[in-house]
Structure formats: structure tokens, C-alpha cells
Amino acid sequence: MRPQGSPQSLEERRRRVVALLKQELSLHEIARRMGCHASSVLRWRNALRTGGLAALKAKPAPGRPARLTAQQKARLVGLLREGAMAHGYRTELWTTQRIAAVIDRHLGVRYHRNHVGKLLHQLGWSHQTPERRALERDEAAIAAWKRSGWPRVKKTPHGWAPTSSSSTRRASS
């Protein structure tokens, strides 16, 4: 498993190991000081002997390269901030299907709707579920009913409470 940190910070860690190796400390002592396993120190020492300092250079993170460049991601954020209605949709609700279509239309890159969520997470956006409320909802009438009607229909002063702690019936005598 790849350790946490940027490739540059991991390279710096290996360079600190090289400095400790030059002090002729044991592999276990170096590992204890660096907070890693002695086998890692051994691997880095052998790489240093065979390939020199170039063998300890930072390598790019593995994985497929991003399909959108940094400029395209910035443009996507701008497109999303314009709102869904500005892109021809009837509501302001952004769905992953809609975002995938906007990416394809404006940036020329096809994304499956299931991967759009990952992309949005990388951009610092989170998915939101809109509250479902009736268009006819009257907040003032609801507040008035809570003040006058709710206390009248409530069964107990403190709200609902079970009448018995036992979940079974009492035995008949």
C-alpha cells in the first residue's frame, strides 16, 4: 500500500533515510526514527546502491490520468454556477445526468453519470437532495396551527410516551 503524502514529501523522507545511512546507523534504528519498517529502509538502501539518488526520486501517483485539465475543471465550476436553467433545463436542479451532458456539450469529454459524483467531490462540491415541499405551502398557517392546534391534539404534556414499560400484556388472575 502506498503511504500517505505527496510524491515530493515521500522523496524527502527517503533523502532523510540516506542521511541517516551515511551516519552508519542500523537499519532498525533508522526505521524507528523514521517511523517505518526496516524492510523499507533496506529497500531504499539497495535502490541507492544500484541506481544512486535517481532511484529515490519521486514517481507520479499511479492511476489513470484525469480526463479534464485544471482549466476545464475551473470552467466546469463556472458553468455549474450559472445554474441549470441557463443551460436549457426547466429547473435549477443539477443531476449527474445533466452535469454529464453539460461536460460533453461544453468541454467535449464524455463522463458516465456515475462518475460525475466523484468529479464533483474532487472539485469540493457535495451532492444535495432538494427538500420536497408543496408549492401551495403556507408557512404562516403552519406556524399558527402549531401554536393553537397542536397542543389541543397532543395526548400528553410532554408528547407521546408509552403507557407501560412492559412490551407484553399482564397475566390474568
GROMACS .gro file of C-alpha atoms in nm:
model
  173
    1MET     CA    1   0.000   0.000   0.000
    2ARG     CA    2   0.130   0.343  -0.090
    3PRO     CA    3   0.197   0.560   0.217
    4GLN     CA    4   0.018   0.890   0.269
    5GLY     CA    5   0.179   1.204   0.131
    6SER     CA    6   0.272   1.371  -0.192
    7PRO     CA    7   0.543   1.219  -0.410
    8GLN     CA    8   0.770   1.508  -0.311
    9SER     CA    9   0.721   1.451   0.064
   10LEU     CA   10   0.789   1.079   0.020
   11GLU     CA   11   1.107   1.159  -0.172
   12GLU     CA   12   1.216   1.392   0.108
   13ARG     CA   13   1.157   1.109   0.354
   14ARG     CA   14   1.386   0.880   0.151
   15ARG     CA   15   1.653   1.153   0.143
   16ARG     CA   16   1.642   1.173   0.525
   17VAL     CA   17   1.696   0.796   0.532
   18VAL     CA   18   2.003   0.840   0.309
   19ALA     CA   19   2.143   1.097   0.556
   20LEU     CA   20   2.090   0.851   0.841
   21LEU     CA   21   2.252   0.571   0.639
   22LYS     CA   22   2.561   0.791   0.599
   23GLN     CA   23   2.580   0.808   0.981
   24GLU     CA   24   2.613   0.426   0.970
   25LEU     CA   25   2.315   0.363   1.195
   26SER     CA   26   2.149   0.020   1.192
   27LEU     CA   27   1.851  -0.042   0.966
   28HIS     CA   28   1.628  -0.095   1.270
   29GLU     CA   29   1.741   0.230   1.434
   30ILE     CA   30   1.675   0.426   1.113
   31ALA     CA   31   1.335   0.260   1.079
   32ARG     CA   32   1.250   0.350   1.439
   33ARG     CA   33   1.348   0.714   1.386
   34MET     CA   34   1.160   0.741   1.057
   35GLY     CA   35   0.851   0.553   1.175
   36CYS     CA   36   0.866   0.288   0.905
   37HIS     CA   37   0.967  -0.077   0.869
   38ALA     CA   38   1.328  -0.190   0.847
   39SER     CA   39   1.240  -0.366   0.520
   40SER     CA   40   1.160  -0.025   0.367
   41VAL     CA   41   1.495   0.112   0.478
   42LEU     CA   42   1.665  -0.197   0.332
   43ARG     CA   43   1.480  -0.150   0.002
   44TRP     CA   44   1.580   0.218  -0.015
   45ARG     CA   45   1.943   0.135   0.071
   46ASN     CA   46   1.957  -0.127  -0.206
   47ALA     CA   47   1.798   0.116  -0.455
   48LEU     CA   48   2.055   0.378  -0.358
   49ARG     CA   49   2.341   0.132  -0.414
   50THR     CA   50   2.216   0.016  -0.755
   51GLY     CA   51   2.067   0.334  -0.900
   52GLY     CA   52   2.209   0.619  -0.693
   53LEU     CA   53   1.998   0.914  -0.579
   54ALA     CA   54   1.799   0.898  -0.903
   55ALA     CA   55   1.645   0.570  -0.782
   56LEU     CA   56   1.491   0.755  -0.486
   57LYS     CA   57   1.328   1.026  -0.699
   58ALA     CA   58   0.957   1.096  -0.667
   59LYS     CA   59   0.738   0.900  -0.903
   60PRO     CA   60   0.394   1.018  -1.012
   61ALA     CA   61   0.096   0.871  -0.833
   62PRO     CA   62  -0.035   0.560  -1.006
   63GLY     CA   63  -0.368   0.559  -1.179
   64ARG     CA   64  -0.533   0.681  -1.491
   65PRO     CA   65  -0.467   1.047  -1.572
   66ALA     CA   66  -0.754   1.289  -1.523
   67ARG     CA   67  -0.980   1.335  -1.825
   68LEU     CA   68  -1.033   1.705  -1.757
   69THR     CA   69  -0.747   1.953  -1.728
   70ALA     CA   70  -0.730   2.206  -1.445
   71GLN     CA   71  -0.862   2.477  -1.679
   72GLN     CA   72  -1.153   2.257  -1.788
   73LYS     CA   73  -1.240   2.183  -1.423
   74ALA     CA   74  -1.239   2.556  -1.346
   75ARG     CA   75  -1.462   2.617  -1.649
   76LEU     CA   76  -1.697   2.340  -1.533
   77VAL     CA   77  -1.736   2.510  -1.195
   78GLY     CA   78  -1.824   2.832  -1.377
   79LEU     CA   79  -2.079   2.651  -1.593
   80LEU     CA   80  -2.240   2.492  -1.288
   81ARG     CA   81  -2.259   2.827  -1.108
   82GLU     CA   82  -2.456   2.970  -1.399
   83GLY     CA   83  -2.736   2.734  -1.297
   84ALA     CA   84  -2.918   2.454  -1.472
   85MET     CA   85  -3.181   2.684  -1.624
   86ALA     CA   86  -2.909   2.878  -1.807
   87HIS     CA   87  -2.827   2.551  -1.985
   88GLY     CA   88  -3.183   2.486  -2.100
   89TYR     CA   89  -3.325   2.282  -1.813
   90ARG     CA   90  -3.668   2.358  -1.666
   91THR     CA   91  -3.549   2.360  -1.302
   92GLU     CA   92  -3.234   2.467  -1.118
   93LEU     CA   93  -3.175   2.110  -1.001
   94TRP     CA   94  -2.840   1.971  -1.112
   95THR     CA   95  -2.841   1.594  -1.157
   96THR     CA   96  -2.540   1.385  -1.250
   97GLN     CA   97  -2.708   1.312  -1.585
   98ARG     CA   98  -2.745   1.684  -1.656
   99ILE     CA   99  -2.387   1.760  -1.549
  100ALA     CA  100  -2.255   1.479  -1.770
  101ALA     CA  101  -2.444   1.630  -2.063
  102VAL     CA  102  -2.304   1.980  -1.991
  103ILE     CA  103  -1.950   1.838  -1.972
  104ASP     CA  104  -1.998   1.662  -2.305
  105ARG     CA  105  -2.158   1.967  -2.472
  106HIS     CA  106  -1.917   2.237  -2.348
  107LEU     CA  107  -1.592   2.051  -2.278
  108GLY     CA  108  -1.611   1.765  -2.528
  109VAL     CA  109  -1.542   1.493  -2.270
  110ARG     CA  110  -1.787   1.208  -2.209
  111TYR     CA  111  -1.847   1.104  -1.850
  112HIS     CA  112  -2.083   0.835  -1.728
  113ARG     CA  113  -2.330   0.981  -1.480
  114ASN     CA  114  -2.199   0.750  -1.204
  115HIS     CA  115  -1.853   0.909  -1.226
  116VAL     CA  116  -1.972   1.270  -1.223
  117GLY     CA  117  -2.023   1.249  -0.845
  118LYS     CA  118  -1.654   1.161  -0.798
  119LEU     CA  119  -1.553   1.453  -1.018
  120LEU     CA  120  -1.775   1.693  -0.821
  121HIS     CA  121  -1.625   1.566  -0.495
  122GLN     CA  122  -1.275   1.642  -0.628
  123LEU     CA  123  -1.395   1.995  -0.703
  124GLY     CA  124  -1.519   2.037  -0.346
  125TRP     CA  125  -1.888   2.009  -0.429
  126SER     CA  126  -2.122   1.775  -0.244
  127HIS     CA  127  -2.447   1.623  -0.358
  128GLN     CA  128  -2.757   1.784  -0.218
  129THR     CA  129  -3.108   1.645  -0.207
  130PRO     CA  130  -3.371   1.913  -0.252
  131GLU     CA  131  -3.644   1.939   0.009
  132ARG     CA  132  -3.975   1.830  -0.129
  133ARG     CA  133  -4.234   2.093  -0.038
  134ALA     CA  134  -4.570   2.171  -0.188
  135LEU     CA  135  -4.588   2.490  -0.391
  136GLU     CA  136  -4.908   2.579  -0.204
  137ARG     CA  137  -4.737   2.553   0.137
  138ASP     CA  138  -4.835   2.838   0.372
  139GLU     CA  139  -4.567   2.882   0.641
  140ALA     CA  140  -4.775   3.132   0.841
  141ALA     CA  141  -5.073   2.895   0.861
  142ILE     CA  142  -4.845   2.609   0.968
  143ALA     CA  143  -4.691   2.818   1.246
  144ALA     CA  144  -5.036   2.927   1.368
  145TRP     CA  145  -5.160   2.566   1.377
  146LYS     CA  146  -4.850   2.457   1.574
  147ARG     CA  147  -4.933   2.722   1.837
  148SER     CA  148  -5.307   2.657   1.865
  149GLY     CA  149  -5.399   2.320   1.712
  150TRP     CA  150  -5.107   2.100   1.808
  151PRO     CA  151  -5.133   2.143   2.189
  152ARG     CA  152  -5.502   2.053   2.163
  153VAL     CA  153  -5.443   1.720   1.982
  154LYS     CA  154  -5.132   1.619   2.174
  155LYS     CA  155  -5.205   1.328   2.414
  156THR     CA  156  -4.964   1.418   2.695
  157PRO     CA  157  -4.798   1.740   2.801
  158HIS     CA  158  -4.457   1.603   2.701
  159GLY     CA  159  -4.558   1.437   2.376
  160TRP     CA  160  -4.621   1.069   2.313
  161ALA     CA  161  -4.496   0.823   2.575
  162PRO     CA  162  -4.562   0.451   2.618
  163THR     CA  163  -4.820   0.370   2.887
  164SER     CA  164  -4.618   0.076   3.018
  165SER     CA  165  -4.255  -0.025   3.011
  166SER     CA  166  -4.356  -0.386   2.954
  167SER     CA  167  -4.400  -0.495   2.594
  168THR     CA  168  -4.630  -0.786   2.692
  169ARG     CA  169  -4.977  -0.798   2.843
  170ARG     CA  170  -5.030  -0.855   3.212
  171ALA     CA  171  -5.124  -1.209   3.309
  172SER     CA  172  -5.488  -1.259   3.402
  173SER     CA  173  -5.559  -1.383   3.751
   0.00000   0.00000   0.00000
